[in-house]
Structure formats: structure tokens, C-alpha cells
mmCIF file with all atom_site columns, C-alpha atoms in Angstrom:
data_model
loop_
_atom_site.group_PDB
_atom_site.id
_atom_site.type_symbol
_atom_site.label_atom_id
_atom_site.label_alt_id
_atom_site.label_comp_id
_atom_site.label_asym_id
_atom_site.label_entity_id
_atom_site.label_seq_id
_atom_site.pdbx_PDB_ins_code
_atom_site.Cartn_x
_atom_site.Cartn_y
_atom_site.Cartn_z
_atom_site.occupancy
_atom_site.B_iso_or_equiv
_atom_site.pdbx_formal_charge
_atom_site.auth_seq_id
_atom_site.auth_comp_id
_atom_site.auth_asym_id
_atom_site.auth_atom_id
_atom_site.pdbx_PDB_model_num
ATOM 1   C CA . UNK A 1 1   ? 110.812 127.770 -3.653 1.00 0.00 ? 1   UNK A CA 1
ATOM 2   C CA . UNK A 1 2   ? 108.040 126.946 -6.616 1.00 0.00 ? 2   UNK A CA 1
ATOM 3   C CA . UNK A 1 3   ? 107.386 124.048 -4.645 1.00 0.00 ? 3   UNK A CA 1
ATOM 4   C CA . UNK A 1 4   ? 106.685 124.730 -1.246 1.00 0.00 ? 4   UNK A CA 1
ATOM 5   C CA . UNK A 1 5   ? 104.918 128.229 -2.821 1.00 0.00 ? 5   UNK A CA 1
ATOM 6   C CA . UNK A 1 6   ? 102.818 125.589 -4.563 1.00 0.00 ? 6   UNK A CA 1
ATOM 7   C CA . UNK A 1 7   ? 102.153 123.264 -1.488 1.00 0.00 ? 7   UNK A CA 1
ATOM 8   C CA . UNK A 1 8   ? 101.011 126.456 0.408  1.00 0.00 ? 8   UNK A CA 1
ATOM 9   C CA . UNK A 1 9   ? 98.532  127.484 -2.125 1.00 0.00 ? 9   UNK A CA 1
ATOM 10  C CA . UNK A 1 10  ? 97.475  124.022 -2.471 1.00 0.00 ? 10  UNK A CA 1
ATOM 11  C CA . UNK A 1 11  ? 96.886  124.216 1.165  1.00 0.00 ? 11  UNK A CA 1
ATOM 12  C CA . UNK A 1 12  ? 94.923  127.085 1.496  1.00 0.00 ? 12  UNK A CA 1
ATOM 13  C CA . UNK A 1 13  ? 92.652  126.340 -1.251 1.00 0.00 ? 13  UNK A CA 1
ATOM 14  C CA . UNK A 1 14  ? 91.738  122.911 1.067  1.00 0.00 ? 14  UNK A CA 1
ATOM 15  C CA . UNK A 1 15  ? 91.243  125.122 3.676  1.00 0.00 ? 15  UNK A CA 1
ATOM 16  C CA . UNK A 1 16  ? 92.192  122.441 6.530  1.00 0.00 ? 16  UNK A CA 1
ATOM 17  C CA . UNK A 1 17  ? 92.977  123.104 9.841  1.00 0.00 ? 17  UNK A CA 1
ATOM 18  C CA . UNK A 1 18  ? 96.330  122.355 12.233 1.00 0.00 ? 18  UNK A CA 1
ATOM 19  C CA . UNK A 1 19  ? 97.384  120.471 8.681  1.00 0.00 ? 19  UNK A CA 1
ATOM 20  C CA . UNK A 1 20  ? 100.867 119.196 9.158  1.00 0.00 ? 20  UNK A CA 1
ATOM 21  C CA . UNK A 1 21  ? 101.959 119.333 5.665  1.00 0.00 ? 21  UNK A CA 1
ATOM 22  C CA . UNK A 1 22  ? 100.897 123.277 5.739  1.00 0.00 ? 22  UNK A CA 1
ATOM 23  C CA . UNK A 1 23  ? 103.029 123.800 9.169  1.00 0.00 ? 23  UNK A CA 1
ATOM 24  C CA . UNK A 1 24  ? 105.662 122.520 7.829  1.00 0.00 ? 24  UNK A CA 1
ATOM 25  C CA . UNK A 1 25  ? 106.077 123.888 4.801  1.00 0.00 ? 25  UNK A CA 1
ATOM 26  C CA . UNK A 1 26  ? 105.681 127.414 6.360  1.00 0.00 ? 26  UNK A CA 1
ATOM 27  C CA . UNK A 1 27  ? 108.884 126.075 8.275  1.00 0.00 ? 27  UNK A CA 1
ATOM 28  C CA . UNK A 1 28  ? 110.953 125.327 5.807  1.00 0.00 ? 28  UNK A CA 1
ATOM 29  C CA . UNK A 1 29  ? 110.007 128.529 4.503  1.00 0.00 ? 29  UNK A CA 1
ATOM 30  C CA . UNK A 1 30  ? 110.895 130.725 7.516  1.00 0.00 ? 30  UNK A CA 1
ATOM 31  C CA . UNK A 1 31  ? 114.057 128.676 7.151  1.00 0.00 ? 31  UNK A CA 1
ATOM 32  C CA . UNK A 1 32  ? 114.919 129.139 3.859  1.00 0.00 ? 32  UNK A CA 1
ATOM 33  C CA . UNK A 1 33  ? 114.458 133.019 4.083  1.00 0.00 ? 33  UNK A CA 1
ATOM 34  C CA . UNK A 1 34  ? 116.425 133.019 7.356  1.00 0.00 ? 34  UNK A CA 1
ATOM 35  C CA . UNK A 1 35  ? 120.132 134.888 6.552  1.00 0.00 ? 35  UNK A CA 1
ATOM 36  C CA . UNK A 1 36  ? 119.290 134.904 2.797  1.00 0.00 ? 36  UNK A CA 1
ATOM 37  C CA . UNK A 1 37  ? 118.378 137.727 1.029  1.00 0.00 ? 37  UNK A CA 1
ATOM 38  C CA . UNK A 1 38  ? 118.001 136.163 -2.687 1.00 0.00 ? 38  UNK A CA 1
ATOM 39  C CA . UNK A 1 39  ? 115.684 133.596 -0.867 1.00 0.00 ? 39  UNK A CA 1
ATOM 40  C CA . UNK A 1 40  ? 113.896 136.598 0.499  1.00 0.00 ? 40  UNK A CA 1
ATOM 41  C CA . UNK A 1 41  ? 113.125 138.280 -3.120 1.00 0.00 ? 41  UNK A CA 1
ATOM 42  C CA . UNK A 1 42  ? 112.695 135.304 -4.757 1.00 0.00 ? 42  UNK A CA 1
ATOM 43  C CA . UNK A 1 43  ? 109.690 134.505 -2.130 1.00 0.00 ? 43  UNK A CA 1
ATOM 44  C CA . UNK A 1 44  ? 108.276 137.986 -3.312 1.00 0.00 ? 44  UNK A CA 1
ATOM 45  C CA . UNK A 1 45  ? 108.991 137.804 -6.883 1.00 0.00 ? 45  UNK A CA 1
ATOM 46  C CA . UNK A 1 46  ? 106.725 134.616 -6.602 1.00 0.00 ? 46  UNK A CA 1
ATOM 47  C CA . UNK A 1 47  ? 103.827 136.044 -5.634 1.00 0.00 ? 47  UNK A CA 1
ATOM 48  C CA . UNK A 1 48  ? 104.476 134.974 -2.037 1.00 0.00 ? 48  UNK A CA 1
ATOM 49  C CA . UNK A 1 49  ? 103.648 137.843 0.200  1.00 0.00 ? 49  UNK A CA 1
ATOM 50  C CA . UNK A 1 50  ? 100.302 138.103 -1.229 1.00 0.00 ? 50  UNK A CA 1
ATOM 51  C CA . UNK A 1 51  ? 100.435 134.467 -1.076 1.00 0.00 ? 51  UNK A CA 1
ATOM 52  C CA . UNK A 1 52  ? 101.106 134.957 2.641  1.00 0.00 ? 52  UNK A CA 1
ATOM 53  C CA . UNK A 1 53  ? 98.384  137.238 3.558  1.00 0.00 ? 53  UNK A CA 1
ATOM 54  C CA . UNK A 1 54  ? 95.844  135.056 2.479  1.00 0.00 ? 54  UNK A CA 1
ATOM 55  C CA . UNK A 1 55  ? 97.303  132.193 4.794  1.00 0.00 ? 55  UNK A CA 1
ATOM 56  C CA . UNK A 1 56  ? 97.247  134.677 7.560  1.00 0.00 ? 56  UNK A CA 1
ATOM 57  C CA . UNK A 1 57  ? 93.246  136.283 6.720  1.00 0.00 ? 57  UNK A CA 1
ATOM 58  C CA . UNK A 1 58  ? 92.585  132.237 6.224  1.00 0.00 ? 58  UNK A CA 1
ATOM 59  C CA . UNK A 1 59  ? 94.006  130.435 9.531  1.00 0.00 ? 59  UNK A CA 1
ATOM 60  C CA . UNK A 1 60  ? 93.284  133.433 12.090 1.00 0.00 ? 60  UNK A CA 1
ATOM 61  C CA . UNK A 1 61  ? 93.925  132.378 15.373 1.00 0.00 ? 61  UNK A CA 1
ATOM 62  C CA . UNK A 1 62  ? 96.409  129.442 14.310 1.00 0.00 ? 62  UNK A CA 1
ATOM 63  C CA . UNK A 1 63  ? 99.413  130.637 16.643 1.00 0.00 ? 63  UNK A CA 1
ATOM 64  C CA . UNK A 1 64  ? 101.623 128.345 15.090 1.00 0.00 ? 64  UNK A CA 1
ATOM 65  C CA . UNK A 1 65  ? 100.862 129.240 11.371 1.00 0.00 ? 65  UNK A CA 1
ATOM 66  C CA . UNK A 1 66  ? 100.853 133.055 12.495 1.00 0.00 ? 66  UNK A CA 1
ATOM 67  C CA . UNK A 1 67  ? 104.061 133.140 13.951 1.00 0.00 ? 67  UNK A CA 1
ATOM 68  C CA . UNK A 1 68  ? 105.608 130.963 11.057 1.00 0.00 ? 68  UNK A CA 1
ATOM 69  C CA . UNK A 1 69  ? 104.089 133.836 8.274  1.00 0.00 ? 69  UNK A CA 1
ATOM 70  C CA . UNK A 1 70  ? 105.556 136.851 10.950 1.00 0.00 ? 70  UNK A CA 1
ATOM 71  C CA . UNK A 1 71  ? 109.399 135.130 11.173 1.00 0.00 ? 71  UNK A CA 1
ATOM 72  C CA . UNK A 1 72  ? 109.615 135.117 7.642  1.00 0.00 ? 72  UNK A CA 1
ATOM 73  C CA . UNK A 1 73  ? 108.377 138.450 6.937  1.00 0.00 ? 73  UNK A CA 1
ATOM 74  C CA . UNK A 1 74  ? 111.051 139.690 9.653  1.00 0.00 ? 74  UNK A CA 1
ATOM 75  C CA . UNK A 1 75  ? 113.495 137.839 7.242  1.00 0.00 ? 75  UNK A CA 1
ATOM 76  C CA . UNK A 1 76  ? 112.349 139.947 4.921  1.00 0.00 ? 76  UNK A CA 1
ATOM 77  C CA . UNK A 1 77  ? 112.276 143.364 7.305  1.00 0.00 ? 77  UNK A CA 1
ATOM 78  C CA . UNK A 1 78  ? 116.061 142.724 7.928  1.00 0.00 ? 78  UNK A CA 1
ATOM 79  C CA . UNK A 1 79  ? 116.641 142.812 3.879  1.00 0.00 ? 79  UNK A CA 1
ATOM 80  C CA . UNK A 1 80  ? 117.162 146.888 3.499  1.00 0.00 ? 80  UNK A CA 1
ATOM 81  C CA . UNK A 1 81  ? 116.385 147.013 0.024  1.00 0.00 ? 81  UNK A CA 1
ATOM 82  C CA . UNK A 1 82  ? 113.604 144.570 0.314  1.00 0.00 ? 82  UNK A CA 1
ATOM 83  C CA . UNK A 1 83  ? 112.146 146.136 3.090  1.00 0.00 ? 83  UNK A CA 1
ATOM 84  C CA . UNK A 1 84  ? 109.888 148.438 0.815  1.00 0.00 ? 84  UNK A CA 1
ATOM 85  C CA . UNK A 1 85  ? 108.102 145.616 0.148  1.00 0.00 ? 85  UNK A CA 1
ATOM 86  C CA . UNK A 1 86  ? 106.184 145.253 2.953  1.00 0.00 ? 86  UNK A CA 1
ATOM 87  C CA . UNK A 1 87  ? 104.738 148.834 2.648  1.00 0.00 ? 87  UNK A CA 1
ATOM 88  C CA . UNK A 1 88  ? 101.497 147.827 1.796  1.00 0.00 ? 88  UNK A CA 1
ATOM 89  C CA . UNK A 1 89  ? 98.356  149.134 3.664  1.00 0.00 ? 89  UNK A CA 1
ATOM 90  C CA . UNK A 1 90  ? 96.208  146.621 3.825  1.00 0.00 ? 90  UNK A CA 1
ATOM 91  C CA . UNK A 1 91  ? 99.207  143.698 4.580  1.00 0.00 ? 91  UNK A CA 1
ATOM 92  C CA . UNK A 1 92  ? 100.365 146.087 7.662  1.00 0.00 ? 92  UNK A CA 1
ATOM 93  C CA . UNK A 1 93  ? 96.908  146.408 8.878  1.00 0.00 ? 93  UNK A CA 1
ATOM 94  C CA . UNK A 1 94  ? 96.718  142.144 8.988  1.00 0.00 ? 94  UNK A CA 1
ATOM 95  C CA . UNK A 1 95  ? 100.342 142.151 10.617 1.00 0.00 ? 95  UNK A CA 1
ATOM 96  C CA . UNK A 1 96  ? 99.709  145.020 13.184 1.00 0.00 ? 96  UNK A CA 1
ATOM 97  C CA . UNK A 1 97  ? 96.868  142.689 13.986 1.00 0.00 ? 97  UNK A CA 1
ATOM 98  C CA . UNK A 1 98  ? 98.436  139.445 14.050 1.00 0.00 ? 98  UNK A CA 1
ATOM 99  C CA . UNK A 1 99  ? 101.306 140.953 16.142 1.00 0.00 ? 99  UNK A CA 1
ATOM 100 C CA . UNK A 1 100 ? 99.451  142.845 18.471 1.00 0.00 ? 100 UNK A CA 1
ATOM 101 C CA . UNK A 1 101 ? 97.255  139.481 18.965 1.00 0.00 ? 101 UNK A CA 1
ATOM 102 C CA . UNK A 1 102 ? 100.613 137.228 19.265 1.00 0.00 ? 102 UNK A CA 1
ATOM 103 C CA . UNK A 1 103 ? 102.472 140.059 21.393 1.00 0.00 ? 103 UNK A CA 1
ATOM 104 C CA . UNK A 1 104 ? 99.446  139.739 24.185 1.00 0.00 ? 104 UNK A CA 1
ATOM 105 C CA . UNK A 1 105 ? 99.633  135.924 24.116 1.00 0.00 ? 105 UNK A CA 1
ATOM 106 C CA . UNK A 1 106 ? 103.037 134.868 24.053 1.00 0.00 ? 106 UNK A CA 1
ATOM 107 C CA . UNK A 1 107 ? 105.563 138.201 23.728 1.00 0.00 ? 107 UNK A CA 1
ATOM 108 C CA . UNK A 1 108 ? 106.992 140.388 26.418 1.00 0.00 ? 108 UNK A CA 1
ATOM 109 C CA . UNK A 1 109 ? 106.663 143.631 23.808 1.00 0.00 ? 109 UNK A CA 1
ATOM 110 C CA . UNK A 1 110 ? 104.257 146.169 23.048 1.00 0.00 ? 110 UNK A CA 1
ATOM 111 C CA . UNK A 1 111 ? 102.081 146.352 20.653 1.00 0.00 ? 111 UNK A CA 1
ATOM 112 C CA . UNK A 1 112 ? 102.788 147.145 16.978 1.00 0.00 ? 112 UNK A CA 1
ATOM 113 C CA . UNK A 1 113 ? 101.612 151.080 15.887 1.00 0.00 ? 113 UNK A CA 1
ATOM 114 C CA . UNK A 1 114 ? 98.666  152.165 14.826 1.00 0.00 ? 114 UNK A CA 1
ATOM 115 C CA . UNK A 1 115 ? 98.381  153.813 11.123 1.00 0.00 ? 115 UNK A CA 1
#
């Protein structure tokens, strides 16, 4: 988890664009999280949802790198006691906008809430 946390910030302090390594280490990731909830809190006792905001404010408009950030943070959604987590202001006003964004391009559903 270090690791790939690492390789992400390492990433977004290059800054580059539809970078590989970046895509897939959001993968792997999403992955890891998937089914897992001690792989879920260990990606937010490292620092990794604020982590994950900044990749999302940083590559706005990457499809691919949004919807990698949003499946993992549903991993973390479907972790009850974890879910608190995510009850941050300023995050859910970056994800309703992501998700609205992503829900008009590519999703059948409606839009996420307002606050």
C-alpha cells in the first residue's frame, strides 16, 4: 500500500498527463480495496483520501483516472464503519462533481445530490 501511495504522489507532483504508470497504479488500487475492508482503512490511515482528492482536483476531465479514484471510494462506501470517512465537505463537493460529470457521459443514473 506505501508503495503504490508513494507512486501516486510521485505522480501527481510530475503532473503528467494519460501517464500509464499513474493509471495503473490507481488500478491496482481500486483492486486492492475491492472486498477488503483492512485494505480500505489502511488506504485512509495513509493519508490516501486526501491523497485522492488531489489526483481528482489535478487530472479533471481524465475519465479514466476519475472513475479509477470513484470505484475505490465506493470500496470504501460499502465499509459501514468506514463510511464516516468520506463525510467531508469539501471531498463530497469534488465527488458530487466528478459523478455528476461521469453520470452524464457514460452512466444511465442521475445525478449525485446537492448539499
Amino acid at each position: 500500500m506505501e508503495a503504490l501511495l508513494a507512486i501516486v504522489r510521485a505522480r501527481l507532483a510530475d503532473a503528467l498527463h494519460n501517464d500509464i504508470m499513474l493509471k495503473f497504479t490507481l488500478s491496482a488500487l481500486w483492486n486492492l480495496t475491492d472486498e477488503s475492508p483492512k485494505t480500505c482503512q489502511m488506504f485512509l490511515q495513509k493519508g490516501g483520501l486526501d491523497l485522492y482528492l488531489q489526483v481528482l482536483q489535478r487530472f479533471e476531465g481524465d475519465c479514466a483516472v476519475e472513475t479509477k479514484v470513484l470505484g475505490l471510494v465506493n470500496n470504501i462506501a460499502e465499509v459501514e464503519e468506514l463510511r464516516h470517512n468520506l463525510l467531508d465537505l469539501h471531498f463530497l463537493r469534488v465527488l458530487r462533481f466528478v459523478a455528476n460529470k461521469l453520470s452524464l457521459s457514460i452512466t444511465p443514473f442521475p445525478p449525485f445530490p446537492d448539499f
